[in-house]
PDB file of C-alpha atoms in Angstrom:
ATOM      1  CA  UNK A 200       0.000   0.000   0.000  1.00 29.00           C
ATOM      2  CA  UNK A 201       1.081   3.888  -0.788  1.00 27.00           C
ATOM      3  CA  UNK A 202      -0.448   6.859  -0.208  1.00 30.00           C
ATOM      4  CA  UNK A 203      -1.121   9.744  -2.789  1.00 30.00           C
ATOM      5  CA  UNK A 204      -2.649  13.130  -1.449  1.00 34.00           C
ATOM      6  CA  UNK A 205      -3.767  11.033   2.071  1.00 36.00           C
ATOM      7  CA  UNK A 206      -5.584   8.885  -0.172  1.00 37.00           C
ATOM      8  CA  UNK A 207      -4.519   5.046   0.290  1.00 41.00           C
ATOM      9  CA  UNK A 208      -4.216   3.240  -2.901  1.00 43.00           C
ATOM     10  CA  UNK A 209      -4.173  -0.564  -3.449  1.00 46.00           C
ATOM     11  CA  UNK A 210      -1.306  -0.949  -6.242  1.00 46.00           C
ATOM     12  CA  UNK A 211      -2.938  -4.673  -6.593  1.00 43.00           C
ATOM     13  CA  UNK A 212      -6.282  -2.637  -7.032  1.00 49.00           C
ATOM     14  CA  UNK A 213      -5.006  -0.589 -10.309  1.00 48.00           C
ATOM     15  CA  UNK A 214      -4.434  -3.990 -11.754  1.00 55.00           C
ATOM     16  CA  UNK A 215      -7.495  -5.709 -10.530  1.00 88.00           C
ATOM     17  CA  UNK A 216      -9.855  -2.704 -12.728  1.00 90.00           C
ATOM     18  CA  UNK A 217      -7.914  -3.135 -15.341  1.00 89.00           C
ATOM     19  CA  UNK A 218      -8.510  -6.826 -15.511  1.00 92.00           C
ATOM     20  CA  UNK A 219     -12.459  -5.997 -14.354  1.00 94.00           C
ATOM     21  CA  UNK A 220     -12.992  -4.027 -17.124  1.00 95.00           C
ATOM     22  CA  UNK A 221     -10.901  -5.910 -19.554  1.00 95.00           C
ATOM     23  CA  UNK A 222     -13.620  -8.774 -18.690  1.00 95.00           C
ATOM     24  CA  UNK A 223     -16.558  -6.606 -18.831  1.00 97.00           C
ATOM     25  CA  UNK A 224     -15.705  -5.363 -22.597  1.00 98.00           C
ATOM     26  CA  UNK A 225     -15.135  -8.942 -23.884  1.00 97.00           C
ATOM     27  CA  UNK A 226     -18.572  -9.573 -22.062  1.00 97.00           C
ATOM     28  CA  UNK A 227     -19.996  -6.317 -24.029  1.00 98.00           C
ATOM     29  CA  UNK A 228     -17.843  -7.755 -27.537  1.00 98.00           C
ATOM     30  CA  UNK A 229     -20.345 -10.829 -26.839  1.00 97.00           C
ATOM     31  CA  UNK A 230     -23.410  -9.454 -26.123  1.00 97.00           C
ATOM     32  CA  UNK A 231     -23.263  -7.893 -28.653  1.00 98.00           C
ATOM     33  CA  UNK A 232     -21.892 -10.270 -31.455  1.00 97.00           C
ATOM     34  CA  UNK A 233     -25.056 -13.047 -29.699  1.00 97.00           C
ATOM     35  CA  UNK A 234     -27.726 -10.777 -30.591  1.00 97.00           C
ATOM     36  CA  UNK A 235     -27.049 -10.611 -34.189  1.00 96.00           C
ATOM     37  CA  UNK A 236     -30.432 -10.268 -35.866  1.00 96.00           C
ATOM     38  CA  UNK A 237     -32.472  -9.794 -33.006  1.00 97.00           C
ATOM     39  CA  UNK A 238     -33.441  -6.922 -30.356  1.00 97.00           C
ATOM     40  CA  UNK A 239     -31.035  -6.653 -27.038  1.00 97.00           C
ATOM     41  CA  UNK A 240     -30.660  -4.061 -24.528  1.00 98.00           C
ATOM     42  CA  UNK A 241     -27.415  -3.444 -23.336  1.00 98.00           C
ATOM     43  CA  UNK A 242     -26.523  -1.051 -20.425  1.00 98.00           C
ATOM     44  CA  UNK A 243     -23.199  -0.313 -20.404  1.00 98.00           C
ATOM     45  CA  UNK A 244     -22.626   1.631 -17.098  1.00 97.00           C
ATOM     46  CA  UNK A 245     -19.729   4.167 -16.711  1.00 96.00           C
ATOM     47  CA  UNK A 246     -19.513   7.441 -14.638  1.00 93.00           C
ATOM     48  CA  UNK A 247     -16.634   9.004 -16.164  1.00 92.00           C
ATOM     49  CA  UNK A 248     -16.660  10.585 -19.588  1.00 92.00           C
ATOM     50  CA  UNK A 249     -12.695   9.828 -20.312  1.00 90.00           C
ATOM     51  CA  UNK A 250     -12.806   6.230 -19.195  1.00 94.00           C
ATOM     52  CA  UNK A 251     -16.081   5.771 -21.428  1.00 96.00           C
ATOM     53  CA  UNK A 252     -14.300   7.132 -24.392  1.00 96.00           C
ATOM     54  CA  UNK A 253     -11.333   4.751 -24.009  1.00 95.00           C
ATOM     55  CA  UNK A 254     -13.596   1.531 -24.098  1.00 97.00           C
ATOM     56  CA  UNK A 255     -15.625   2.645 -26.775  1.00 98.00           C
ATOM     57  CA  UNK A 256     -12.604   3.110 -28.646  1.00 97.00           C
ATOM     58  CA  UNK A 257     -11.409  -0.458 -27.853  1.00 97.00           C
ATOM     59  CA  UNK A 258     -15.017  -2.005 -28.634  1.00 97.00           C
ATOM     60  CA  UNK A 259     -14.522  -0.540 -31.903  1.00 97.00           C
ATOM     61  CA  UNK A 260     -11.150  -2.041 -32.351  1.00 96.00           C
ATOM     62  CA  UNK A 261     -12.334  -5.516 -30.655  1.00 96.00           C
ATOM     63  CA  UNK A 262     -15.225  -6.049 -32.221  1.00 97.00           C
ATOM     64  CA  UNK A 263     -16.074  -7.685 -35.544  1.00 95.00           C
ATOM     65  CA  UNK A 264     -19.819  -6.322 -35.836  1.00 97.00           C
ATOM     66  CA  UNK A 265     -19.953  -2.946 -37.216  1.00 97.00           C
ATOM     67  CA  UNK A 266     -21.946  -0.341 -34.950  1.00 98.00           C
ATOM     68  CA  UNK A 267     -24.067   2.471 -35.585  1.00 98.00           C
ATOM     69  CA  UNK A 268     -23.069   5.231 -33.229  1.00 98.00           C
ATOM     70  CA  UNK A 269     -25.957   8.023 -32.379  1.00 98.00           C
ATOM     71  CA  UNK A 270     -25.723  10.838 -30.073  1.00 98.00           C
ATOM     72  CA  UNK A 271     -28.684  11.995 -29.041  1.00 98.00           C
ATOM     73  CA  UNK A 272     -29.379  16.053 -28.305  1.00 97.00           C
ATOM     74  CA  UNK A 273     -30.495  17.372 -25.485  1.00 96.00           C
ATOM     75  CA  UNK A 274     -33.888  18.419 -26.262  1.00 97.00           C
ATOM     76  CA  UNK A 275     -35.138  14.452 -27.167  1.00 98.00           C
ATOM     77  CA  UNK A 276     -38.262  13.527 -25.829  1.00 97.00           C
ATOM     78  CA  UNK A 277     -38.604   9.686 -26.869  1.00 97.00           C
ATOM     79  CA  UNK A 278     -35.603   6.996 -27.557  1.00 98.00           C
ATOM     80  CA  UNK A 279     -37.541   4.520 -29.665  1.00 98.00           C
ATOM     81  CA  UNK A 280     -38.241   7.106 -32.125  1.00 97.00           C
ATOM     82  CA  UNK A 281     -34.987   8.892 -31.506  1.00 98.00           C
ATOM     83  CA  UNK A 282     -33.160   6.138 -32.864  1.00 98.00           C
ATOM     84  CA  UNK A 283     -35.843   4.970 -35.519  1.00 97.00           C
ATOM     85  CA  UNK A 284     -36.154   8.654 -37.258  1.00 97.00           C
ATOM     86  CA  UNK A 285     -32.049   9.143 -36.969  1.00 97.00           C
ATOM     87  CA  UNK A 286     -31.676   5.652 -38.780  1.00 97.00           C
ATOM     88  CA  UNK A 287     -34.119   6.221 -41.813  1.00 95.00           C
ATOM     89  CA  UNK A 288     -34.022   3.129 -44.320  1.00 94.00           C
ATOM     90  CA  UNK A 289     -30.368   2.006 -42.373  1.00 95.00           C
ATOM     91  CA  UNK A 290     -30.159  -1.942 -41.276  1.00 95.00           C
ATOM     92  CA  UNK A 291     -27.661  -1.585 -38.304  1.00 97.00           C
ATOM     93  CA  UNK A 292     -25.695  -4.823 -37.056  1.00 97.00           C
ATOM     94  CA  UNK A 293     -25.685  -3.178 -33.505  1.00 98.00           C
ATOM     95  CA  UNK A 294     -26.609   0.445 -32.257  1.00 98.00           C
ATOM     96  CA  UNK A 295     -24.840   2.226 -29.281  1.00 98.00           C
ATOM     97  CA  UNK A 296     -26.289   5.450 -27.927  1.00 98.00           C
ATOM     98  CA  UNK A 297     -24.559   8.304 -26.188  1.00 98.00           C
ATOM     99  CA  UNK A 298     -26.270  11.728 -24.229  1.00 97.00           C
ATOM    100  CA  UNK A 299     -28.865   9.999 -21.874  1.00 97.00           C
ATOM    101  CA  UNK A 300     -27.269  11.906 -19.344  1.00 95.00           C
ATOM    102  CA  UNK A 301     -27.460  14.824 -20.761  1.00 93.00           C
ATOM    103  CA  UNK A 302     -31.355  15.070 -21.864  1.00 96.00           C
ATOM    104  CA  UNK A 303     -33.125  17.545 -20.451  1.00 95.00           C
ATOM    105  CA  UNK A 304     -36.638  15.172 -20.443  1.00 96.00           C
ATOM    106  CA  UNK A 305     -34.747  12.809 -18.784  1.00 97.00           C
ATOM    107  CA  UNK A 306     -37.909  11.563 -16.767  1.00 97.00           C
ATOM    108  CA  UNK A 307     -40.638  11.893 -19.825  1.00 97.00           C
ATOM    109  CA  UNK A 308     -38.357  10.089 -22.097  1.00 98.00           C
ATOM    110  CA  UNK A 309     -37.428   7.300 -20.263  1.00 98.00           C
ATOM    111  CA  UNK A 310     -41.253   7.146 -18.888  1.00 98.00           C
ATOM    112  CA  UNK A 311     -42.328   6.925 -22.663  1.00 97.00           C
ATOM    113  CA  UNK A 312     -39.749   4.345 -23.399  1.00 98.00           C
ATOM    114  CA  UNK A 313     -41.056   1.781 -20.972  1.00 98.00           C
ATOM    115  CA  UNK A 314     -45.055   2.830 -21.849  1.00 97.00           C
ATOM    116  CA  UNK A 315     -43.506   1.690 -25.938  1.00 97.00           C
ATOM    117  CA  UNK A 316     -41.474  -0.903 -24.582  1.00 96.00           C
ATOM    118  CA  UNK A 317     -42.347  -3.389 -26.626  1.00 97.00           C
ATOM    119  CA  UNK A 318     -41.547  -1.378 -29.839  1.00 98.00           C
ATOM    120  CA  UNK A 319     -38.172  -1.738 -29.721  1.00 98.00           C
ATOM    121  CA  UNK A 320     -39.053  -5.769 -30.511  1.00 96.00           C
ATOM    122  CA  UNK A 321     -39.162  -4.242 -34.383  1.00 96.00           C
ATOM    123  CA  UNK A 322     -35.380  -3.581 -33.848  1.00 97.00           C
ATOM    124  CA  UNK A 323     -33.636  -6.782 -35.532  1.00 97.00           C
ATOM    125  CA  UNK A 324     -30.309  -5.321 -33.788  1.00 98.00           C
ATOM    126  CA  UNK A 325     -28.754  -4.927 -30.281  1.00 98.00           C
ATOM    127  CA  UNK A 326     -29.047  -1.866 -28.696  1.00 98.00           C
ATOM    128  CA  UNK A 327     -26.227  -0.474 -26.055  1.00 98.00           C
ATOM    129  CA  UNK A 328     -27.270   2.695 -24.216  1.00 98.00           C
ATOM    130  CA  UNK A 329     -24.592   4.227 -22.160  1.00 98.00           C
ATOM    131  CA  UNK A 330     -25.825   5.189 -18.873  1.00 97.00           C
ATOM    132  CA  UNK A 331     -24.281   6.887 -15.636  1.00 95.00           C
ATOM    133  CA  UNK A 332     -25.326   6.175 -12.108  1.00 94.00           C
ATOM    134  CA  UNK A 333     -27.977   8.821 -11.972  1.00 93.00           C
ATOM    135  CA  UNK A 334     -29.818   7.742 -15.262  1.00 96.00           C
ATOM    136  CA  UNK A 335     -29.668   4.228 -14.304  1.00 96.00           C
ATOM    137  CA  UNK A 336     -31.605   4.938 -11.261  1.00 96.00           C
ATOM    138  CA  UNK A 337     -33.896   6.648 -13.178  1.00 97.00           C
ATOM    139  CA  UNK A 338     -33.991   4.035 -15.467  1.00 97.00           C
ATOM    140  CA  UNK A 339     -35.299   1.708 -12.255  1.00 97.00           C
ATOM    141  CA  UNK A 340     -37.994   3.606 -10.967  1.00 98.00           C
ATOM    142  CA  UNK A 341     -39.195   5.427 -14.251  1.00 98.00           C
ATOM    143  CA  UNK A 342     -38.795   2.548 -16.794  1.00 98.00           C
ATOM    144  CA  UNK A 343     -38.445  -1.019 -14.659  1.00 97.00           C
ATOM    145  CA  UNK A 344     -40.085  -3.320 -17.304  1.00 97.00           C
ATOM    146  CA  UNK A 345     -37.506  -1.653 -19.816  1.00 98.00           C
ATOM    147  CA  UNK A 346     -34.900  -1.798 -17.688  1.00 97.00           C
ATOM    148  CA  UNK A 347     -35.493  -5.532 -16.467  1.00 97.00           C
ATOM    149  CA  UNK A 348     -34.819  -6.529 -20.148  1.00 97.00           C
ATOM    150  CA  UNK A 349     -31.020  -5.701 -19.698  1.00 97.00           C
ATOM    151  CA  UNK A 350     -27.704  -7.130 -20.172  1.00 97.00           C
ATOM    152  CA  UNK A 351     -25.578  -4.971 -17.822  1.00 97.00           C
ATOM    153  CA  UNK A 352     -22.155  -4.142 -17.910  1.00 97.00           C
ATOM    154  CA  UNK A 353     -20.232  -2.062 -15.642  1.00 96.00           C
ATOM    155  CA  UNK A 354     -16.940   0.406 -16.471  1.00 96.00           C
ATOM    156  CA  UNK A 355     -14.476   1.094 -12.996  1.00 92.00           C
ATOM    157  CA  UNK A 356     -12.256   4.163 -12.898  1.00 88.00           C
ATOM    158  CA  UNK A 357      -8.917   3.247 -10.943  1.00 72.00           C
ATOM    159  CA  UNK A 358      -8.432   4.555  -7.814  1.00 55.00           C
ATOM    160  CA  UNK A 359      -5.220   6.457  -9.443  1.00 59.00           C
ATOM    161  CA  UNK A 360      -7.505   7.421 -12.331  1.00 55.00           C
ATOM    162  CA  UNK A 361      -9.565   8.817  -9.839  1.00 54.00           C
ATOM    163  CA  UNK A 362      -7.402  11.054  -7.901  1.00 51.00           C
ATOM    164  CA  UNK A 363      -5.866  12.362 -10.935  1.00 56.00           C
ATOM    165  CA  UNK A 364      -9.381  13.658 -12.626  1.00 55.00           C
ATOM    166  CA  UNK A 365     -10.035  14.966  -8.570  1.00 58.00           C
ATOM    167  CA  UNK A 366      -6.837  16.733  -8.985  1.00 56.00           C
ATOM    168  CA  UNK A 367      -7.156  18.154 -12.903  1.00 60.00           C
ATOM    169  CA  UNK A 368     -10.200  19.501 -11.635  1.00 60.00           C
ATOM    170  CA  UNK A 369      -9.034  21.391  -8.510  1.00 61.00           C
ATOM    171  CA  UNK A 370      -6.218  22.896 -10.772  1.00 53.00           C
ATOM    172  CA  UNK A 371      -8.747  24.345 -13.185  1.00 56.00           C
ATOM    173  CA  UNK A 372     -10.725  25.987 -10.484  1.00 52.00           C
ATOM    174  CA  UNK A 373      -8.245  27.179  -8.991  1.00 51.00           C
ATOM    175  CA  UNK A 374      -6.587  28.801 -12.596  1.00 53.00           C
ATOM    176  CA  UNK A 375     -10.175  30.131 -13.140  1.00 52.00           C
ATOM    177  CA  UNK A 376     -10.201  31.881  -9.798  1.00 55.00           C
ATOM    178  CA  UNK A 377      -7.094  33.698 -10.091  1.00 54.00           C
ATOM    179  CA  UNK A 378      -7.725  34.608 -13.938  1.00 60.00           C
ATOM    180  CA  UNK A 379     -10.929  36.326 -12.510  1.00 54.00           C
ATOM    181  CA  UNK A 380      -9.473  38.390  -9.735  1.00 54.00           C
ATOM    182  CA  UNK A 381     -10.273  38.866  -6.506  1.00 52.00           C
ATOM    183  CA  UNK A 382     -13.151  41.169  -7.105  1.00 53.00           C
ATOM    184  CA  UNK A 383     -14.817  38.983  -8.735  1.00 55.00           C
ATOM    185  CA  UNK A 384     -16.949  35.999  -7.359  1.00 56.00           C
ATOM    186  CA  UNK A 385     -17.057  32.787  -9.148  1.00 46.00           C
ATOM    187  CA  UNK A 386     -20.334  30.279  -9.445  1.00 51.00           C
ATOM    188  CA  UNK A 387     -20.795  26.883  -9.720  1.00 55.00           C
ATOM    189  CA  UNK A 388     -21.948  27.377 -13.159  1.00 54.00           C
ATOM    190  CA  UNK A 389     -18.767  29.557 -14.197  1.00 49.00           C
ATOM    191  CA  UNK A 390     -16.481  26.904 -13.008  1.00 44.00           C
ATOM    192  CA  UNK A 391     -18.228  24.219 -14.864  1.00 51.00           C
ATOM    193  CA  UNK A 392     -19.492  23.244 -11.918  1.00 48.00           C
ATOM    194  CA  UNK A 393     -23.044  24.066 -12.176  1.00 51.00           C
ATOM    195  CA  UNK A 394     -26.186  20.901 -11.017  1.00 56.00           C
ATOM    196  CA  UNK A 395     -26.404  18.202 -13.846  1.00 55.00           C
ATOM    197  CA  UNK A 396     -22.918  19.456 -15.146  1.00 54.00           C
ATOM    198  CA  UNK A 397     -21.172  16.516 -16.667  1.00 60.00           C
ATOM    199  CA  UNK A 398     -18.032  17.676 -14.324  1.00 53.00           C
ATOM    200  CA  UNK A 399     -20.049  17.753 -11.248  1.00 55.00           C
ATOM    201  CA  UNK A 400     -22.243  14.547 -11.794  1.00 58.00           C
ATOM    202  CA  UNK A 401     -18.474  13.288 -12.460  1.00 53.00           C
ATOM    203  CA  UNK A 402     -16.748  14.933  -8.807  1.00 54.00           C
ATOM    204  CA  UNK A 403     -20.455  13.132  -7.222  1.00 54.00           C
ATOM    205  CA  UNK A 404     -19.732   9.848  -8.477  1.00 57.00           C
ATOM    206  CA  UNK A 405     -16.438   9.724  -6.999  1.00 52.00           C
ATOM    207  CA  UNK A 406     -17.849   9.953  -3.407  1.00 48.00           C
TER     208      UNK A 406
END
């Protein structure tokens, strides 16, 4: 054991999430590469925006079925016809979807998405949504029947990982602070920090 800003730090534990999440994408690389002409929910779980983007580029390296990436803006109100209007005439091998997190009818859409549940039966292709802690919870209480239908599979940030992203973050406050002046006072929102940032739901997580 070591300690790193009075934080203690397994070195065995670094190891052990790399080898957890190694595991977890070769269990996404098959869920995915099973549900070849038919409809699957996937929930890939992951807090942290950077760690997120490093899977998804491995998935894309790792995996043999070609996916249909869709981002979906903040003013969406539905996710079955989200994905159905973005992909037109398309015949997707798999679908992954980014931005739940970020919708501002969080609640409506995901209610509407278990009231149409059964819809997404006319998919003939997996679908992976990529959820955080708070929209899984959601998820649970505002769309259980959709949610019950899940494969789920979990992303860890290493404890070094961690502190380092605590630390970035506490450097650009601080920069911002002293850019501003003394005479001038700082909000959440000016430091990125605002409620339902991505930062903050990030710095939340890691409690």
């Amino acid at each position: 054991m070591y300690v790193l800003n009075e934080v203690m730090i397994d070195p065995y534990q670094l190891e052990d999430t790399a080898v957890y999440n190694e595991r977890s994408l070769r269990t996404l690389v098959r869920a995915i590469v099973l549900s070849q002409g038919t409809f699957s929910l996937i929930l890939a779980h992951c807090n942290y925006t950077a760690l997120r983007d490093k899977i998804v580029q491995q998935l894309r390296e790792q995996c043999s079925v070609p996916i249909r990436e869709l981002v979906l803006e903040q003013s969406v109100k539905t996710l079955y016809s989200t994905i159905e209007t973005k992909l037109g005439q398309e015949e997707p091998s798999a679908v992954m979807v980014f931005g739940l997190e970020s919708v501002s009818a969080l609640e409506q859409l995901l209610r509407a998405t278990n009231r149409v549940q059964e819809e997404f039966r006319n998919f003939t292709f997996p679908v992976v949504l990529w959820i955080t802690d708070e929209v899984w919870q959601k998820l649970i209480r505002l769309a259980p029947n959709f949610e019950s239908w899940a494969t789920i599979v979990e992303f860890r940030l290493a404890n070094e990982d961690l502190i380092d992203f605590i630390e970035q973050t506490t450097d650009q406050v601080f920069a911002k602070i002293l850019d501003a002046g003394a005479n001038l006072f700082l909000d959440n929102a000016a430091l990125n920090l605002g409620i339902g940032s991505p930062r903050r739901v990030e710095l939340e997580s890691a409690r």
